[in-house]
């Protein structure tokens, strides 16, 4: 079924092509759907009524998202072009937040017995068809993101002499060479309460990202929203170090506060283009989407206004455009905005009353 | 079935909240009988309307036009602040909204009090789980509110579900129940559990002040408690800052777990932690029930469903926030 979509272009501009997957929010229901930017047509993906945010495979041929069935949530894999649909046969009742490995051969996701439990990390290997708990089954690991390579090791452990209690580093890097590694936010106990740190996770090992060596009293602060750049050499995350939530970047230059503002900044998303990062900020009063050039920490508003919220930035494959949700309260829609200043926005008023979690389809790999 | 019809017909025929004929909210979304306003003469209260309107404060003797300063939009609706004259006589007032096409009134939802005491008592009430075919359950709630009033509670917060199912058929008599409650009653939003709830109680959530203290009622119902994908995260951030200067900042919600939406927890329990969170679930961490949110700082006041009757407690808010014993007293007189 195709829906008719109202496309509003404020002024003449060459709209980007491609497709965007998103969550269509209705009354008590949410379903993954897809928007074709050229035609404005939308269509549902799958048959779910309680779906989670969609994530594209690196080649753009498949979507992964969690979907509810009774008291369980499974990871659904859908090929939008062929309508092929499968649910991963996970061993756990509650499976959420899938992320593809950089070659598309595996998916990492959170697993737990139910909605009220702290998650563990599992990885489904498409070659073997097996699901394996990662991090030795450690509880309290959230939001996995794959490292595209192990270049991060160059500045984490340059001399291969690091020693961390409880971590077998030799085994960690050996496992990472074979099966890859993910970064995840993990709960930790510090000063009599829980906090979070960012960890490198392999099948049996969980290693802190060593923020405590770089940032004094790191355990006092709560990190979240971890993202790795395309080359795997820079990690962005949010932390309340400094009193409010800021976007930090860990890379060859050490730890840098990229967003520095007295209002909250959260949800960093790397551009496919080098050194650009999008994030959400309240610095203008309402929630807006901003971009920062990481070499200079120069922040510019992309979609921000006085009478609406903008959230969930998603980069186009060429890194020139950002898609995001624009929310005026009663309804929300999709807006596409060029990162370069002076280009008018393109608004898509979709059939569903609400929109969430846009994900721009990557270009097909040759 | 007959009892349901009786309750519904009472709700429609009595001159309670005007609302729409089917009991849903009309022009005025806030304040309503599940989220009233408490204010002193000369003070101001917030409104959220379906459309901008002329507002009046109405009692048996007066119909006072209110000066409204429009402050923006929230959940897509216009919001404003209404300031009261300094010589207004304390009491319960009806808020009336007049638009070019309609007149709406929420009866008795503006409670003008002489002053806000530094130390006061509130009643926390757990899940009501009212059923349309159980008239006695409505009487029990009425009696409980009278007990809370007799114990000195200045208002009540219901941190559990109102009904066994979120339908218009059961919400209509609850509107009647709360419209005639002996003390102001604040309910927790359950919009995510049912879109019908928003049509009776308003969407999203709300904040209010009682003197130096700020209260934030937010929604954690539905399949994704404190959902991170929708508009709630931004709204929570903004309203949390709005009550930042409070002596005590107190959250009201139905459900709390350390595994619920992390963004809401970061906003309310980590970055700008509430002083207290009142809910109906007993959170645990590593197998132990918690008295403080596991992130630290925020004191938890869970009130789970009881084995018999509606759970409730009295909380003393002053130099601290703590539970006090319910005083032994003569039964409150039965209402007519």
JSON list of N, CA, C and O in Angstrom, two decimals, chain A residues 280-298:
[
{"chain": "A", "resi": 280, "resn": "UNK", "atom": "N", "xyz": [21.94, 16.71, 19.16]},
{"chain": "A", "resi": 280, "resn": "UNK", "atom": "CA", "xyz": [20.78, 17.47, 19.60]},
{"chain": "A", "resi": 280, "resn": "UNK", "atom": "C", "xyz": [21.19, 18.39, 20.75]},
{"chain": "A", "resi": 280, "resn": "UNK", "atom": "O", "xyz": [21.98, 17.99, 21.60]},
{"chain": "A", "resi": 281, "resn": "UNK", "atom": "N", "xyz": [20.63, 19.59, 20.75]},
{"chain": "A", "resi": 281, "resn": "UNK", "atom": "CA", "xyz": [20.99, 20.56, 21.79]},
{"chain": "A", "resi": 281, "resn": "UNK", "atom": "C", "xyz": [19.78, 21.42, 22.14]},
{"chain": "A", "resi": 281, "resn": "UNK", "atom": "O", "xyz": [18.91, 21.65, 21.31]},
{"chain": "A", "resi": 282, "resn": "UNK", "atom": "N", "xyz": [19.77, 21.89, 23.36]},
{"chain": "A", "resi": 282, "resn": "UNK", "atom": "CA", "xyz": [18.71, 22.80, 23.83]},
{"chain": "A", "resi": 282, "resn": "UNK", "atom": "C", "xyz": [19.23, 24.23, 23.94]},
{"chain": "A", "resi": 282, "resn": "UNK", "atom": "O", "xyz": [18.61, 25.06, 24.61]},
{"chain": "A", "resi": 283, "resn": "UNK", "atom": "N", "xyz": [20.35, 24.53, 23.33]},
{"chain": "A", "resi": 283, "resn": "UNK", "atom": "CA", "xyz": [20.97, 25.85, 23.49]},
{"chain": "A", "resi": 283, "resn": "UNK", "atom": "C", "xyz": [20.10, 26.97, 22.93]},
{"chain": "A", "resi": 283, "resn": "UNK", "atom": "O", "xyz": [20.29, 28.13, 23.31]},
{"chain": "A", "resi": 284, "resn": "UNK", "atom": "N", "xyz": [19.18, 26.66, 22.05]},
{"chain": "A", "resi": 284, "resn": "UNK", "atom": "CA", "xyz": [18.29, 27.69, 21.53]},
{"chain": "A", "resi": 284, "resn": "UNK", "atom": "C", "xyz": [16.96, 27.76, 22.27]},
{"chain": "A", "resi": 284, "resn": "UNK", "atom": "O", "xyz": [16.06, 28.46, 21.85]},
{"chain": "A", "resi": 285, "resn": "UNK", "atom": "N", "xyz": [16.85, 27.04, 23.35]},
{"chain": "A", "resi": 285, "resn": "UNK", "atom": "CA", "xyz": [15.58, 27.00, 24.09]},
{"chain": "A", "resi": 285, "resn": "UNK", "atom": "C", "xyz": [14.84, 25.70, 23.82]},
{"chain": "A", "resi": 285, "resn": "UNK", "atom": "O", "xyz": [14.60, 24.90, 24.69]},
{"chain": "A", "resi": 286, "resn": "UNK", "atom": "N", "xyz": [14.47, 25.48, 22.55]},
{"chain": "A", "resi": 286, "resn": "UNK", "atom": "CA", "xyz": [13.84, 24.22, 22.16]},
{"chain": "A", "resi": 286, "resn": "UNK", "atom": "C", "xyz": [14.92, 23.23, 21.73]},
{"chain": "A", "resi": 286, "resn": "UNK", "atom": "O", "xyz": [16.07, 23.60, 21.47]},
{"chain": "A", "resi": 287, "resn": "UNK", "atom": "N", "xyz": [14.52, 21.98, 21.62]},
{"chain": "A", "resi": 287, "resn": "UNK", "atom": "CA", "xyz": [15.45, 20.96, 21.16]},
{"chain": "A", "resi": 287, "resn": "UNK", "atom": "C", "xyz": [15.72, 21.16, 19.67]},
{"chain": "A", "resi": 287, "resn": "UNK", "atom": "O", "xyz": [14.78, 21.28, 18.87]},
{"chain": "A", "resi": 288, "resn": "UNK", "atom": "N", "xyz": [16.98, 21.22, 19.29]},
{"chain": "A", "resi": 288, "resn": "UNK", "atom": "CA", "xyz": [17.34, 21.44, 17.89]},
{"chain": "A", "resi": 288, "resn": "UNK", "atom": "C", "xyz": [18.44, 20.50, 17.46]},
{"chain": "A", "resi": 288, "resn": "UNK", "atom": "O", "xyz": [19.11, 19.87, 18.29]},
{"chain": "A", "resi": 289, "resn": "UNK", "atom": "N", "xyz": [18.60, 20.41, 16.14]},
{"chain": "A", "resi": 289, "resn": "UNK", "atom": "CA", "xyz": [19.68, 19.59, 15.58]},
{"chain": "A", "resi": 289, "resn": "UNK", "atom": "C", "xyz": [20.82, 20.52, 15.16]},
{"chain": "A", "resi": 289, "resn": "UNK", "atom": "O", "xyz": [20.58, 21.51, 14.45]},
{"chain": "A", "resi": 290, "resn": "UNK", "atom": "N", "xyz": [22.00, 20.22, 15.61]},
{"chain": "A", "resi": 290, "resn": "UNK", "atom": "CA", "xyz": [23.18, 21.04, 15.36]},
{"chain": "A", "resi": 290, "resn": "UNK", "atom": "C", "xyz": [24.27, 20.16, 14.75]},
{"chain": "A", "resi": 290, "resn": "UNK", "atom": "O", "xyz": [24.22, 18.94, 14.88]},
{"chain": "A", "resi": 291, "resn": "UNK", "atom": "N", "xyz": [25.23, 20.80, 14.10]},
{"chain": "A", "resi": 291, "resn": "UNK", "atom": "CA", "xyz": [26.38, 20.07, 13.57]},
{"chain": "A", "resi": 291, "resn": "UNK", "atom": "C", "xyz": [27.64, 20.76, 14.05]},
{"chain": "A", "resi": 291, "resn": "UNK", "atom": "O", "xyz": [27.68, 21.99, 14.18]},
{"chain": "A", "resi": 292, "resn": "UNK", "atom": "N", "xyz": [28.65, 19.97, 14.30]},
{"chain": "A", "resi": 292, "resn": "UNK", "atom": "CA", "xyz": [29.93, 20.53, 14.74]},
{"chain": "A", "resi": 292, "resn": "UNK", "atom": "C", "xyz": [31.04, 19.99, 13.85]},
{"chain": "A", "resi": 292, "resn": "UNK", "atom": "O", "xyz": [31.04, 18.80, 13.50]},
{"chain": "A", "resi": 293, "resn": "UNK", "atom": "N", "xyz": [31.92, 20.90, 13.45]},
{"chain": "A", "resi": 293, "resn": "UNK", "atom": "CA", "xyz": [33.12, 20.48, 12.73]},
{"chain": "A", "resi": 293, "resn": "UNK", "atom": "C", "xyz": [34.15, 20.15, 13.79]},
{"chain": "A", "resi": 293, "resn": "UNK", "atom": "O", "xyz": [34.59, 21.01, 14.56]},
{"chain": "A", "resi": 294, "resn": "UNK", "atom": "N", "xyz": [34.51, 18.90, 13.88]},
{"chain": "A", "resi": 294, "resn": "UNK", "atom": "CA", "xyz": [35.24, 18.44, 15.08]},
{"chain": "A", "resi": 294, "resn": "UNK", "atom": "C", "xyz": [36.67, 18.97, 15.16]},
{"chain": "A", "resi": 294, "resn": "UNK", "atom": "O", "xyz": [37.25, 19.00, 16.22]},
{"chain": "A", "resi": 295, "resn": "UNK", "atom": "N", "xyz": [37.22, 19.42, 14.04]},
{"chain": "A", "resi": 295, "resn": "UNK", "atom": "CA", "xyz": [38.60, 19.93, 14.09]},
{"chain": "A", "resi": 295, "resn": "UNK", "atom": "C", "xyz": [38.67, 21.28, 14.79]},
{"chain": "A", "resi": 295, "resn": "UNK", "atom": "O", "xyz": [39.69, 21.63, 15.37]},
{"chain": "A", "resi": 296, "resn": "UNK", "atom": "N", "xyz": [37.56, 22.04, 14.70]},
{"chain": "A", "resi": 296, "resn": "UNK", "atom": "CA", "xyz": [37.57, 23.37, 15.30]},
{"chain": "A", "resi": 296, "resn": "UNK", "atom": "C", "xyz": [36.55, 23.51, 16.42]},
{"chain": "A", "resi": 296, "resn": "UNK", "atom": "O", "xyz": [36.52, 24.53, 17.09]},
{"chain": "A", "resi": 297, "resn": "UNK", "atom": "N", "xyz": [35.68, 22.51, 16.59]},
{"chain": "A", "resi": 297, "resn": "UNK", "atom": "CA", "xyz": [34.57, 22.56, 17.55]},
{"chain": "A", "resi": 297, "resn": "UNK", "atom": "C", "xyz": [33.62, 23.71, 17.24]},
{"chain": "A", "resi": 297, "resn": "UNK", "atom": "O", "xyz": [32.95, 24.24, 18.11]},
{"chain": "A", "resi": 298, "resn": "UNK", "atom": "N", "xyz": [33.57, 24.10, 15.96]},
{"chain": "A", "resi": 298, "resn": "UNK", "atom": "CA", "xyz": [32.65, 25.15, 15.54]},
{"chain": "A", "resi": 298, "resn": "UNK", "atom": "C", "xyz": [31.25, 24.55, 15.34]},
{"chain": "A", "resi": 298, "resn": "UNK", "atom": "O", "xyz": [31.06, 23.69, 14.48]}
]
